[in-house]
XYZ file of C-alpha atoms in Angstrom:
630
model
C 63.089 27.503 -57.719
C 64.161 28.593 -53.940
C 61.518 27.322 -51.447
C 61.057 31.002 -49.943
C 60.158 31.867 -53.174
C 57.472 29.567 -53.415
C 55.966 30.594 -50.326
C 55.742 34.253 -51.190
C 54.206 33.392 -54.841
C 51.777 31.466 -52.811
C 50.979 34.512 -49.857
C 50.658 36.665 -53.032
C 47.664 34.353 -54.620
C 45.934 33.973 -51.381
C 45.591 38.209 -50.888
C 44.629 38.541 -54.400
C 41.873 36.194 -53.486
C 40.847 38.032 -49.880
C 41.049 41.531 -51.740
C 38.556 40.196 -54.118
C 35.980 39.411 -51.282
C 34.172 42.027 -49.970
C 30.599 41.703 -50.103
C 28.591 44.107 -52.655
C 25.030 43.732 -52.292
C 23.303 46.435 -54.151
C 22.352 45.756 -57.314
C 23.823 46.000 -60.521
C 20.246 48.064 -62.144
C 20.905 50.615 -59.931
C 22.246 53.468 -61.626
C 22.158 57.510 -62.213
C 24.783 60.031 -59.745
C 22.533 58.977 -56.779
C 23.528 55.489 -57.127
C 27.765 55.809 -57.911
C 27.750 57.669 -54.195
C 26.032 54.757 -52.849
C 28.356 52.825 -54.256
C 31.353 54.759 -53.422
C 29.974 54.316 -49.752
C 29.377 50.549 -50.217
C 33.295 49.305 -49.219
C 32.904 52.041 -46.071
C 30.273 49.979 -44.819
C 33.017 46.830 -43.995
C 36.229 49.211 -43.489
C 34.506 51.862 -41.254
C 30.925 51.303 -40.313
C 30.597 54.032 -37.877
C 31.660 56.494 -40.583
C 29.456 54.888 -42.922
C 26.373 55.284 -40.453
C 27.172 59.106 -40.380
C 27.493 59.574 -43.875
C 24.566 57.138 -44.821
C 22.024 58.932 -42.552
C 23.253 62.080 -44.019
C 22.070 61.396 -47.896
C 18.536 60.582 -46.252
C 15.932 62.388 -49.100
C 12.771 61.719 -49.070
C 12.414 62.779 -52.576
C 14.900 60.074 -53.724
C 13.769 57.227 -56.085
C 12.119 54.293 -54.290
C 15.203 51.952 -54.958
C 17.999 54.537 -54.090
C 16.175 54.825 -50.758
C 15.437 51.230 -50.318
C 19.644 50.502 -51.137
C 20.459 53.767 -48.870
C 18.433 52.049 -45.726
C 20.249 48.456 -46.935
C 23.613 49.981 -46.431
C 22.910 51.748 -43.437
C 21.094 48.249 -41.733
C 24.280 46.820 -42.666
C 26.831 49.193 -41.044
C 24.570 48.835 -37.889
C 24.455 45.523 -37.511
C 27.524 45.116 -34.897
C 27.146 48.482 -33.614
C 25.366 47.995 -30.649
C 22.188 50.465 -32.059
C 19.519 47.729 -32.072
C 16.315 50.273 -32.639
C 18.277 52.191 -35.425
C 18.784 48.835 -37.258
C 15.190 48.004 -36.719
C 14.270 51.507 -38.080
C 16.374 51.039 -41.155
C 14.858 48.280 -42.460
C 11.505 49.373 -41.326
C 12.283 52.264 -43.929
C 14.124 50.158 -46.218
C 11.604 47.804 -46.898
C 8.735 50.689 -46.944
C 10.373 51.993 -49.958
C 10.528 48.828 -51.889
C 7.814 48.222 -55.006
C 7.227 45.409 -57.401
C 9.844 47.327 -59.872
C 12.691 46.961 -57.129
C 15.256 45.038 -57.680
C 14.957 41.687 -56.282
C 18.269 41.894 -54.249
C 17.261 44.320 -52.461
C 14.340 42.593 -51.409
C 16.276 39.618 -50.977
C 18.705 41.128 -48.634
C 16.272 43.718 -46.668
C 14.261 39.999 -46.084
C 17.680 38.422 -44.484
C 18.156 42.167 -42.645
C 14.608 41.781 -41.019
C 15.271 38.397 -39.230
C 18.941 39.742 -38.073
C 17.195 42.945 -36.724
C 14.516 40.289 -34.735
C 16.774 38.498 -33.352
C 19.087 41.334 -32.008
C 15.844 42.414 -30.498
C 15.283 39.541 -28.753
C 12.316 38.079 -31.004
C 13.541 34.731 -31.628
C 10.745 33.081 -32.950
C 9.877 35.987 -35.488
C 13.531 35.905 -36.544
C 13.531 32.193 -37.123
C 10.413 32.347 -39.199
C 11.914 35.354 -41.272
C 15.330 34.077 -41.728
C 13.882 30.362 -42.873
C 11.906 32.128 -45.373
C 14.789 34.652 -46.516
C 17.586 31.717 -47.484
C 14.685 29.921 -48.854
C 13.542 32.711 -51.424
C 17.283 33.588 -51.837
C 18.294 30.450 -53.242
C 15.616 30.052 -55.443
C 16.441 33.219 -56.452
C 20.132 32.499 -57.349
C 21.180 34.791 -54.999
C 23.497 32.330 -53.703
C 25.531 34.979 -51.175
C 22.425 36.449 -50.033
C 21.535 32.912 -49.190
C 24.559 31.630 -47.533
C 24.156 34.672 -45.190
C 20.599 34.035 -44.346
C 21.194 30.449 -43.689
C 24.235 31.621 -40.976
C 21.986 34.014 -39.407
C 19.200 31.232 -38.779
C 22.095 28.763 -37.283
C 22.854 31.637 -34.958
C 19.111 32.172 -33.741
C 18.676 28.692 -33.313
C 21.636 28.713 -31.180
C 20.659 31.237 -29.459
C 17.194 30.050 -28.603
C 18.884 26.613 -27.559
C 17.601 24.826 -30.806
C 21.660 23.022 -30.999
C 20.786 20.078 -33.213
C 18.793 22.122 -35.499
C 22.089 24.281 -35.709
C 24.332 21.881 -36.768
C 22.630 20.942 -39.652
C 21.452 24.791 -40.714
C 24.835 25.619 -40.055
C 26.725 22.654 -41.910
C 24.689 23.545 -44.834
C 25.558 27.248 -44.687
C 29.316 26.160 -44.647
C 29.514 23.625 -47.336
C 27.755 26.567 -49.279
C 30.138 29.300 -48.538
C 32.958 26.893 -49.055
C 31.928 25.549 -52.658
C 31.558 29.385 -53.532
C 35.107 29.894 -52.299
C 34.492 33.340 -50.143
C 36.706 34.372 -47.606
C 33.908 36.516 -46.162
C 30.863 34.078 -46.120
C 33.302 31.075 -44.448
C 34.250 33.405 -41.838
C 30.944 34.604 -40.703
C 30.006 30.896 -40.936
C 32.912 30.254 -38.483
C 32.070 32.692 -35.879
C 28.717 31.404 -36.162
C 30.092 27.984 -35.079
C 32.082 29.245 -32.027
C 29.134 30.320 -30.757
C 27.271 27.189 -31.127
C 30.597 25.185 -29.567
C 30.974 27.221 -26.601
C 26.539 27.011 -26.043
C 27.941 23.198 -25.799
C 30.443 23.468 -23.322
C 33.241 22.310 -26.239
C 35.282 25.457 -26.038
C 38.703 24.050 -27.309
C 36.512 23.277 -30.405
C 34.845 27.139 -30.517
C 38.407 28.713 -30.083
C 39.403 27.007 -33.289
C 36.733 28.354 -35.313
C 36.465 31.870 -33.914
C 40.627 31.966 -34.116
C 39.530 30.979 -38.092
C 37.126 33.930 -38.443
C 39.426 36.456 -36.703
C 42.488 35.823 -39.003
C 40.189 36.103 -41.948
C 38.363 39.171 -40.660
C 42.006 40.362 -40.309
C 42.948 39.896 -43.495
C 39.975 41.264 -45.380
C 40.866 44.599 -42.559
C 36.764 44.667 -41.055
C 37.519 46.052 -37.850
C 34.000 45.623 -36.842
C 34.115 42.031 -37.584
C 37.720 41.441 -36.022
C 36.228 42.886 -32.883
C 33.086 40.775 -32.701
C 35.583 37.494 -33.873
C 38.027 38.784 -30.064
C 34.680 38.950 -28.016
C 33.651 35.575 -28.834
C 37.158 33.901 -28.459
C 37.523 36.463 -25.341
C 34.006 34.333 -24.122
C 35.383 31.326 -24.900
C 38.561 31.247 -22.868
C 36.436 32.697 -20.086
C 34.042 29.462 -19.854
C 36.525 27.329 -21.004
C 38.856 28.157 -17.668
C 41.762 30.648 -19.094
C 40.694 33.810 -17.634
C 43.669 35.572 -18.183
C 43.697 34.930 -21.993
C 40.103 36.203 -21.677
C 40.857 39.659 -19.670
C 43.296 40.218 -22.835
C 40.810 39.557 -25.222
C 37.912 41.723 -23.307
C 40.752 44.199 -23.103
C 41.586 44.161 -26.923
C 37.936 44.469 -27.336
C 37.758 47.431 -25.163
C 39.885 49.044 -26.832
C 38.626 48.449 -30.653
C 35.234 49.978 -29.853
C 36.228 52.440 -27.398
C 38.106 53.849 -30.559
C 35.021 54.240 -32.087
C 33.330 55.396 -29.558
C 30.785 52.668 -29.521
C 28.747 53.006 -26.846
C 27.323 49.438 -27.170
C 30.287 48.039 -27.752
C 31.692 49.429 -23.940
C 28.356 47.522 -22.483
C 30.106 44.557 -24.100
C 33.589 45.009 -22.739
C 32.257 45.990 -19.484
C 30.160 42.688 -19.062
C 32.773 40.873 -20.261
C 35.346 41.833 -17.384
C 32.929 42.189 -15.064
C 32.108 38.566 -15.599
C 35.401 36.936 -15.745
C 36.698 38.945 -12.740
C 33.730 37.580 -11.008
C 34.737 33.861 -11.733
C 38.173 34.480 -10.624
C 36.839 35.551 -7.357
C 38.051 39.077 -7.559
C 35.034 40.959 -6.527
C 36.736 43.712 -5.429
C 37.458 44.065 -8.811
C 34.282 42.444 -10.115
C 31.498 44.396 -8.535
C 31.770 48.361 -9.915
C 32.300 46.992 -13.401
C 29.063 45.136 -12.971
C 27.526 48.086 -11.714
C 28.971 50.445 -14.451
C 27.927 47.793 -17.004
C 24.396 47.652 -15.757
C 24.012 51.530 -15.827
C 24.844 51.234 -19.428
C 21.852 49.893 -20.648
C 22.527 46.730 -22.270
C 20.463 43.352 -23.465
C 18.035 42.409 -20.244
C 19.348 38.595 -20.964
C 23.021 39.835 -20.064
C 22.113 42.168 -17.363
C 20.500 39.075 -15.953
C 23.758 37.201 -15.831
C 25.792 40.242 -14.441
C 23.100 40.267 -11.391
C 24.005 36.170 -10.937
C 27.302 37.081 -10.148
C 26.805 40.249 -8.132
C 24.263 37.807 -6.185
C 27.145 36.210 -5.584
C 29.865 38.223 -5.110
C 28.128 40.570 -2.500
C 27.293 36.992 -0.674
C 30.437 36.608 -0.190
C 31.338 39.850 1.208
C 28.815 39.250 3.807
C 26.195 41.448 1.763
C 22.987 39.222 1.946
C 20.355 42.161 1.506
C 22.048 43.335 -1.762
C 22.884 39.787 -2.808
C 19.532 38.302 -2.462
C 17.890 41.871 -4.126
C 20.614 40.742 -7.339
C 19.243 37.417 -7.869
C 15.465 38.597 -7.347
C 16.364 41.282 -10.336
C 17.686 38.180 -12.490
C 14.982 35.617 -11.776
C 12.575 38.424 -12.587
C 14.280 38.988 -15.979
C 14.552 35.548 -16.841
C 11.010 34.742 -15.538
C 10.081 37.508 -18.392
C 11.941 35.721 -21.159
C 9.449 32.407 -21.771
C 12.048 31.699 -24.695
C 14.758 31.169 -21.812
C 12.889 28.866 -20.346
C 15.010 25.677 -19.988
C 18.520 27.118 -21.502
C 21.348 27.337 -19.748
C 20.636 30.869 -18.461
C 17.572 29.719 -16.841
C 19.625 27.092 -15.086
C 22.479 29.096 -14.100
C 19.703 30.861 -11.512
C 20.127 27.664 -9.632
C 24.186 27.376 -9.450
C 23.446 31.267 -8.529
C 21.496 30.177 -6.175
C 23.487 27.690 -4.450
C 26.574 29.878 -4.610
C 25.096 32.265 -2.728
C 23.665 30.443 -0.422
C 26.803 28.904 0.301
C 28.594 32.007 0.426
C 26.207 32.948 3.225
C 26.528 29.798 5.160
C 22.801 28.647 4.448
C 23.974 25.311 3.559
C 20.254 23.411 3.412
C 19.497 26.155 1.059
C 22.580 26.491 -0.902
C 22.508 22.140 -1.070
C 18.591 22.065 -2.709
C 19.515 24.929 -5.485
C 22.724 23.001 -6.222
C 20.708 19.632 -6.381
C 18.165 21.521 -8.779
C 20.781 22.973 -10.990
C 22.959 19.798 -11.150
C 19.659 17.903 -11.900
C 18.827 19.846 -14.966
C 22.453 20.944 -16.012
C 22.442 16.602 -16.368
C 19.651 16.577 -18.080
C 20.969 19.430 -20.683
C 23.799 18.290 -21.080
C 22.838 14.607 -21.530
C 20.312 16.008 -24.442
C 23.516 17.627 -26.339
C 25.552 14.925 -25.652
C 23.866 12.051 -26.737
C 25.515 9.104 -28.811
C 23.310 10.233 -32.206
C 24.528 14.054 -31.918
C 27.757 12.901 -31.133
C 28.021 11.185 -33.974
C 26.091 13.036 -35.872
C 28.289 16.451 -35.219
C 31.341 14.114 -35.933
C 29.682 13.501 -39.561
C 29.061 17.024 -40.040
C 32.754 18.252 -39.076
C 34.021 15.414 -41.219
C 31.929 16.690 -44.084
C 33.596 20.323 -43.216
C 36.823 19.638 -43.733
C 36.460 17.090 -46.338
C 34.411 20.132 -48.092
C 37.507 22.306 -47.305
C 40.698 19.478 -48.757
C 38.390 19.934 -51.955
C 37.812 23.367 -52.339
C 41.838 23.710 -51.615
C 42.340 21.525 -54.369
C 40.087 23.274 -56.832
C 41.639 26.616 -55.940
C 45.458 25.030 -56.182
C 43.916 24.155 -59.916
C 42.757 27.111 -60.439
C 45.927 28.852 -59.567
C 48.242 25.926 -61.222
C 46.408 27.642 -65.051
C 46.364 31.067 -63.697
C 50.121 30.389 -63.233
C 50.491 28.505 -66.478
C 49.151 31.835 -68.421
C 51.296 33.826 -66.957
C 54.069 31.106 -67.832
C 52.699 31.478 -71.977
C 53.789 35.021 -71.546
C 57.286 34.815 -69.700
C 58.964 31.884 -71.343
C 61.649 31.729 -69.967
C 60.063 31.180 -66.805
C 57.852 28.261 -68.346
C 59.719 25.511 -66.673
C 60.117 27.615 -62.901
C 56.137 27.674 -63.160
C 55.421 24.136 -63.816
C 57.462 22.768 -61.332
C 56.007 24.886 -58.931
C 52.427 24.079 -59.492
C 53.735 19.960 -59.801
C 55.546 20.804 -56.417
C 52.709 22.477 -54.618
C 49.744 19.421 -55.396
C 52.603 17.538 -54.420
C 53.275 19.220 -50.622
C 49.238 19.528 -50.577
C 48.904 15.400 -51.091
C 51.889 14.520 -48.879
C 50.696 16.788 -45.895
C 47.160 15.373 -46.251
C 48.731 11.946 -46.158
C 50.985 12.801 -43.660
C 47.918 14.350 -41.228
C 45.815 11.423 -41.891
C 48.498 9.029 -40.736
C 49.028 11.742 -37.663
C 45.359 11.072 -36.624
C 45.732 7.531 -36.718
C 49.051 6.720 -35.116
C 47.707 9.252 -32.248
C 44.334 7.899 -31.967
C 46.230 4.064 -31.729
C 48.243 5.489 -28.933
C 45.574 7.136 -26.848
C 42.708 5.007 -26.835
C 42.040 1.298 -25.887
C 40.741 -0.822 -28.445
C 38.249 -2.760 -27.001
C 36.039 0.206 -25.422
C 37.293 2.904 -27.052
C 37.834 5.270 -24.005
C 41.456 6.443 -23.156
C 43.747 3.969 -21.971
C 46.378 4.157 -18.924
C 49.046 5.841 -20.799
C 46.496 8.773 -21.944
C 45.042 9.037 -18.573
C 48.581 9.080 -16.962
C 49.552 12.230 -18.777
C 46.329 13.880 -18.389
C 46.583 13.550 -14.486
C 50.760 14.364 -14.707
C 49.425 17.666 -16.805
C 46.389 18.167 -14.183
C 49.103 17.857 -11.148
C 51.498 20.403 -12.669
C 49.158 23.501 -12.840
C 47.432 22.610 -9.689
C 47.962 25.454 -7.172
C 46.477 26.392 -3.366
C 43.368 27.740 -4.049
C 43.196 27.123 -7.752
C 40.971 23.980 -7.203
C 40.876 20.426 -6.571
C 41.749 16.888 -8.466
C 40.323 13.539 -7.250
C 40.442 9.910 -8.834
C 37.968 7.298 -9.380
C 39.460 3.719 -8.936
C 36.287 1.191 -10.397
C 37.258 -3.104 -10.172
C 35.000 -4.914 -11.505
C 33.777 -7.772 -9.052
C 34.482 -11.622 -9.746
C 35.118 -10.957 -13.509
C 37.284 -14.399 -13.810
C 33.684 -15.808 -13.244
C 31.957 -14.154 -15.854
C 34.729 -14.883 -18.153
C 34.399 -18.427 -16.633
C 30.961 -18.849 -16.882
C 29.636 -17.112 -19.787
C 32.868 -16.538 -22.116
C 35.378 -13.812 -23.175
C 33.148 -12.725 -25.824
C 30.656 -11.966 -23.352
C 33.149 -10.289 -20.778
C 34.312 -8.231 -23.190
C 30.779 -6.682 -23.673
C 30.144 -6.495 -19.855
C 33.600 -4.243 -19.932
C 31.879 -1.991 -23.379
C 28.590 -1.376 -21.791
C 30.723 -0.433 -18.440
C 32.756 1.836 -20.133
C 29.880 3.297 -22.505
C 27.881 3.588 -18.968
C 30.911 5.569 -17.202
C 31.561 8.112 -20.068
C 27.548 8.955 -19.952
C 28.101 9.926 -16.713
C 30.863 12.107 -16.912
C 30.593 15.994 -16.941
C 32.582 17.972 -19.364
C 36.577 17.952 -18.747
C 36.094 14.657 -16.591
C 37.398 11.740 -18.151
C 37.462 7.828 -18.082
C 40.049 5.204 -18.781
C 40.586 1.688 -19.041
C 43.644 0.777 -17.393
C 43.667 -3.211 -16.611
C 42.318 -5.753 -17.577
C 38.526 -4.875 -15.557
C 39.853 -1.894 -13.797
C 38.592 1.819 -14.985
C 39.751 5.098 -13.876
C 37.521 8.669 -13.592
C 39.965 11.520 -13.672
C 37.640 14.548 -11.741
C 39.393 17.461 -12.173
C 38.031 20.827 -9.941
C 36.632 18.003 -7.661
C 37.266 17.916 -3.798
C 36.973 14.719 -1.770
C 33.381 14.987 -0.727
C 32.247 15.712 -4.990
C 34.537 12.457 -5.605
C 32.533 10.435 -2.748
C 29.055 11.435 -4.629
C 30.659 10.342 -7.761
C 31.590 6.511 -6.465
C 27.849 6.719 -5.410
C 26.233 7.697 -8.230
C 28.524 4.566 -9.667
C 27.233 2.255 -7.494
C 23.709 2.984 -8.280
C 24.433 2.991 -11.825
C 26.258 -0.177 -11.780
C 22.815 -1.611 -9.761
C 20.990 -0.900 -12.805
C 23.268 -2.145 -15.668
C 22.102 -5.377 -16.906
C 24.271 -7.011 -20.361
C 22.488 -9.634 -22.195
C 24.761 -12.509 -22.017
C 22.634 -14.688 -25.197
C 19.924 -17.125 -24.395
C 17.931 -14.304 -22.845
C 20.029 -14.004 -19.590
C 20.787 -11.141 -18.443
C 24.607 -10.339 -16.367
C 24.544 -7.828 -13.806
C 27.281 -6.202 -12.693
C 29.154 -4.960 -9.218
C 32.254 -3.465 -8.478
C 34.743 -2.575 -5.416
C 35.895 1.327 -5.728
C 38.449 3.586 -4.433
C 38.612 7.013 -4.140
C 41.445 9.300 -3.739
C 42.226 13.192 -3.812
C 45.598 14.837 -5.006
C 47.661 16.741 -1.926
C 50.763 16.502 -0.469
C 52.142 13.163 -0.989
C 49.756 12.604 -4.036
C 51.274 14.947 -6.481
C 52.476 12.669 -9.011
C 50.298 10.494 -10.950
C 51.632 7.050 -9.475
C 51.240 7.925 -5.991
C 47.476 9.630 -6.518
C 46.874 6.309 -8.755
C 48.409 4.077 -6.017
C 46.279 5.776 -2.822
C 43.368 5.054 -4.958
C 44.303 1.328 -5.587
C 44.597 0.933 -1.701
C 41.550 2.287 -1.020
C 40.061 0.183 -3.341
C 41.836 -3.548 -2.039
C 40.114 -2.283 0.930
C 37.050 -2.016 -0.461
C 37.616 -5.757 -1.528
C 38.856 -7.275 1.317
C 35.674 -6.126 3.059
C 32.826 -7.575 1.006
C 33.000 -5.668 -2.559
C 30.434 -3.349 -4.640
C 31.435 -0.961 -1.894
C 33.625 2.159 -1.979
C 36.252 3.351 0.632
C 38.315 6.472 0.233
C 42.284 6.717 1.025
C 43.200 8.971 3.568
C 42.497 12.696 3.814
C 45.366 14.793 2.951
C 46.071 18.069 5.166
């Protein structure tokens, strides 16, 4: 049997298995003529939502049944969920739960529970939405309601996300998945998905959040829930914009845009409009910037975003000289934030600071501009040290491990599921018996030998990257990463500097105390130097005591505070060398920045390693930087 042949037989099982999908959530005792046009509305509600509202709020009777009402006001609270009408959805399950009684049936209960928390947290009550959402999967599951549940359980990952809660996340959200992957819906993993790019890009780890909302967009694709696909582009559209690619976001804004403008969603245009308005602001175009942040701020969006367009109008009208309206910008923000005691702490209440300080600086007010950039760095370290710890690390590394393990096996159950669908259909066509078998033999058979092969992928590349004894890239690694750095690095598109760390009299320790014990001087070193690190820098091994810090967006004088935060950190590293003793540790450093004459990775690596001999030839644990380049 041809190979393309295969393939298509293969594409043919997996749409059979999307069209079979779509949610239905109203309940099977629901009947009489009322209840058939509720369910002839019920696949409107993922195809079309906006028609759906209109048609929804049209069969409003208060005469109705109790449970036809309570299902109409389910459906509706559904179809508004993504469409930007925040008090409508809040009304609709105000209503929908008013018409429930103890004779209703429990899905409807079930689901108008899971609808409350999503309606509290899309107003902005986070802690009421927690509460409700806890208590929704909860009563779900024990319900056997196990969609309902799955649902619920996403929804609570995303308000603990939102309220900054990222550990708790993880493990509401890892739950959710494994559930809507045992159950083997399209639908359920997707939402899951999108739910995880938004937790990834909260933690800076946006490589990892394009992944997942690239997953839920191709399935929202397939399953053809435009409202769905749209909210799946926003968040990878937010994602490229934080994670540095602000062209790929403008296209994904744009697509966005264009979606709900469509529609004419309203809410959806505040979206759009903040979203542009944003990235054009951290491009520096405020030419371009600065009436779409006005336009978007007329529109009358969520007072958490407003706050963040006013950051970068503080900004932007700083540096066009503005300081009247830029300081009257922040003031609006800070008060809005102030408001918000569930901000308090989060990354939006620290952005004020780098807000702050860019303004500031745009205005020339350096002693200001320097104490708000101290403040934010301080507690941007401090955040980002409490999501990056060594047992979340590894922790979230379990979690993702369980993921996909979750996913090989739910692959394999569906290829067995498949392999007898495929062997009925073989009873019937005899002549085809043989064809069939050999293509459900051949297709376990590609499954097991790409796993293999992928495992054996991860491995060779991991062997080749890192170095064995710390675990931290090694030369070759850190080589490439600078070559790739030096290639897109433009006038005016930011800065690259290098780290050069020796580590002082080392033959003595080894001499002294052992290799055993030098080798853990070098692992608490290297352990020490990745703490430090902010996201995107990086740290290598590349001799036998030498380490390097590759600082990309970094200028000369942000590489110098970097050697001295080393040397202060390398002042208070003590390794326990047995017997009680205690080694402690200095180093000579050199520092270098990439410009003309340092544009390849050899001759950047090489001004740092002069620099460096300097710093040893006059004393050690001391840093000296290689020329300025013009």
């Amino acid at each position: 049997m041809s190979a393309i042949f295969r393939i298509f037989l293969c594409a043919l099982l997996v749409k059979a298995a999307i069209a079979g999908a779509q949610p239905g959530f109203l309940p099977a005792s629901l009947a009489g003529s009322d209840a058939s046009e509720l369910r002839g509305l019920e696949p409107l509600v993922w195809s079309d939502p906006w028609s759906a509202r209109e048609r929804l709020m049209a069969l409003r009777d208060t005469d109705a049944p109790p449970a036809y009402e309570a299902a109409r006001n389910l459906l509706l609270a559904q179809s508004l969920i993504y469409l930007h009408r925040n008090d409508e959805l809040a009304e609709a399950v105000a209503a929908g739960n008013a018409a429930l009684d103890d004779d209703s049936p429990a899905r409807l209960h079930h689901y108008l529970a899971v609808l409350d928390g999503v309606s509290a947290a899309r107003q902005g009550d986070l802690d009421g939405a927690l509460e409700r959402l806890a208590t929704a999967a909860a009563e779900a599951r024990e319900a056997d309601l196990g969609g309902i549940a799955v649902l619920a359980t996403a929804e609570l990952g995303y308000a603990h996300t939102h309220a900054g809660n990222y550990e708790q996340a993880e493990l509401v959200l890892q739950e959710a998945a494994e559930e809507a992957l045992s159950r083997g819906d399209p639908f359920l993993v997707a939402v899951v998905d999108e739910i995880y790019g938004v937790l990834y890009a909260y933690l800076d780890e946006y490589d990892r959040a394009i992944r997942y909302f690239r997953q839920a967009l191709a399935a929202y694709e397939a399953l053809s829930y435009p409202v769905y696909v749209a909210e799946a582009v926003y968040g990878l559209a937010t994602a490229h914009r934080y994670g540095g690619d602000p062209e790929a976001a403008l296209a994904a804004f744009r697509r966005y845009r264009d979606i709900m403008t469509a529609h004419g969603d309203a809410g959806g245009r505040f979206s759009a409009l903040y979203g542009l308005g944003m990235t054009h602001a951290e491009m520096g175009n405020c030419e371009a910037a600065l009436p779409v942040i006005a336009e978007a701020l007329g529109a009358g969006g969520p007072a958490d975003y407003d706050a963040e367009l006013l950051k970068r109008a503080a900004v932007c009208h700083a540096r066009q000289g503005d300081a009247a309206a830029a300081m009257a910008a922040l003031d609006r923000a800070q008060d809005i934030i102030g408001g918000m005691p569930e901000l308090t702490g989060t990354r939006w209440d620290i952005g004020l600071d780098k807000a702050e300080a860019d303004m500031y600086a745009a205005l020339g007010v350096y002693d200001k501009a320097y104490r708000a950039l101290d403040r934010y760095q301080a507690r941007q370290s401090a955040l980002q040290r409490e999501n990056a710890s060594e047992r979340r690390l590894s922790q979230r590394a379990a979690l993702e491990n369980a993921r996909q393990a979750l996913q090989i096996e739910l692959l394999q159950e569906q290829a067995r599921v498949r392999s007898l669908e495929i062997e009925q259909q073989q009873r019937e066509l005899r002549s085809e018996r043989l064809g069939f078998i050999l293509l459900a033999a051949g297709l376990v058979l590609v499954v097991a030998i790409v796993l293999w092969r992928l495992r054996d992928l991860r491995r060779y590349r991991a062997l080749s990257t890192r170095d064995s004894l710390t675990g931290i890239a090694n030369r070759r690694h850190s080589f490439e990463r600078l070559e790739n750095l030096l290639e897109g690095l433009a006038p005016g598109r930011g800065n690259l500097s290098v780290v050069l760390l020796d580590v002082d009299d080392f033959k003595a320790i080894n001499d002294r105390h052992g290799h055993p014990v030098g080798d853990r001087v070098l692992q608490a070193l290297a352990a020490a130097l990745a703490g430090m690190l902010r996201p995107g820098d990086e740290v290598a091994r590349v001799g036998g005591e030498e380490f390097l810090l590759v600082l990309p967006r970094t200028d000369r004088d942000g590489a110098v505070q970097v050697a001295a935060r080393l040397r202060e950190l390398l002042r208070e590293l003590r390794v326990p060398a047995g017997g009680g003793a205690l080694i402690s540790v200095t180093a000579s450093i050199g520092v270098a920045t990439a410009g003309p004459g340092r544009d390849t990775p050899d001759a950047l690596y090489a001004a740092a390693d002069e620099a460096l001999y300097r710093a040893k030839a006059s004393g050690k644990n001391r840093f000296e930087l290689a020329a300025a380049v013009c």
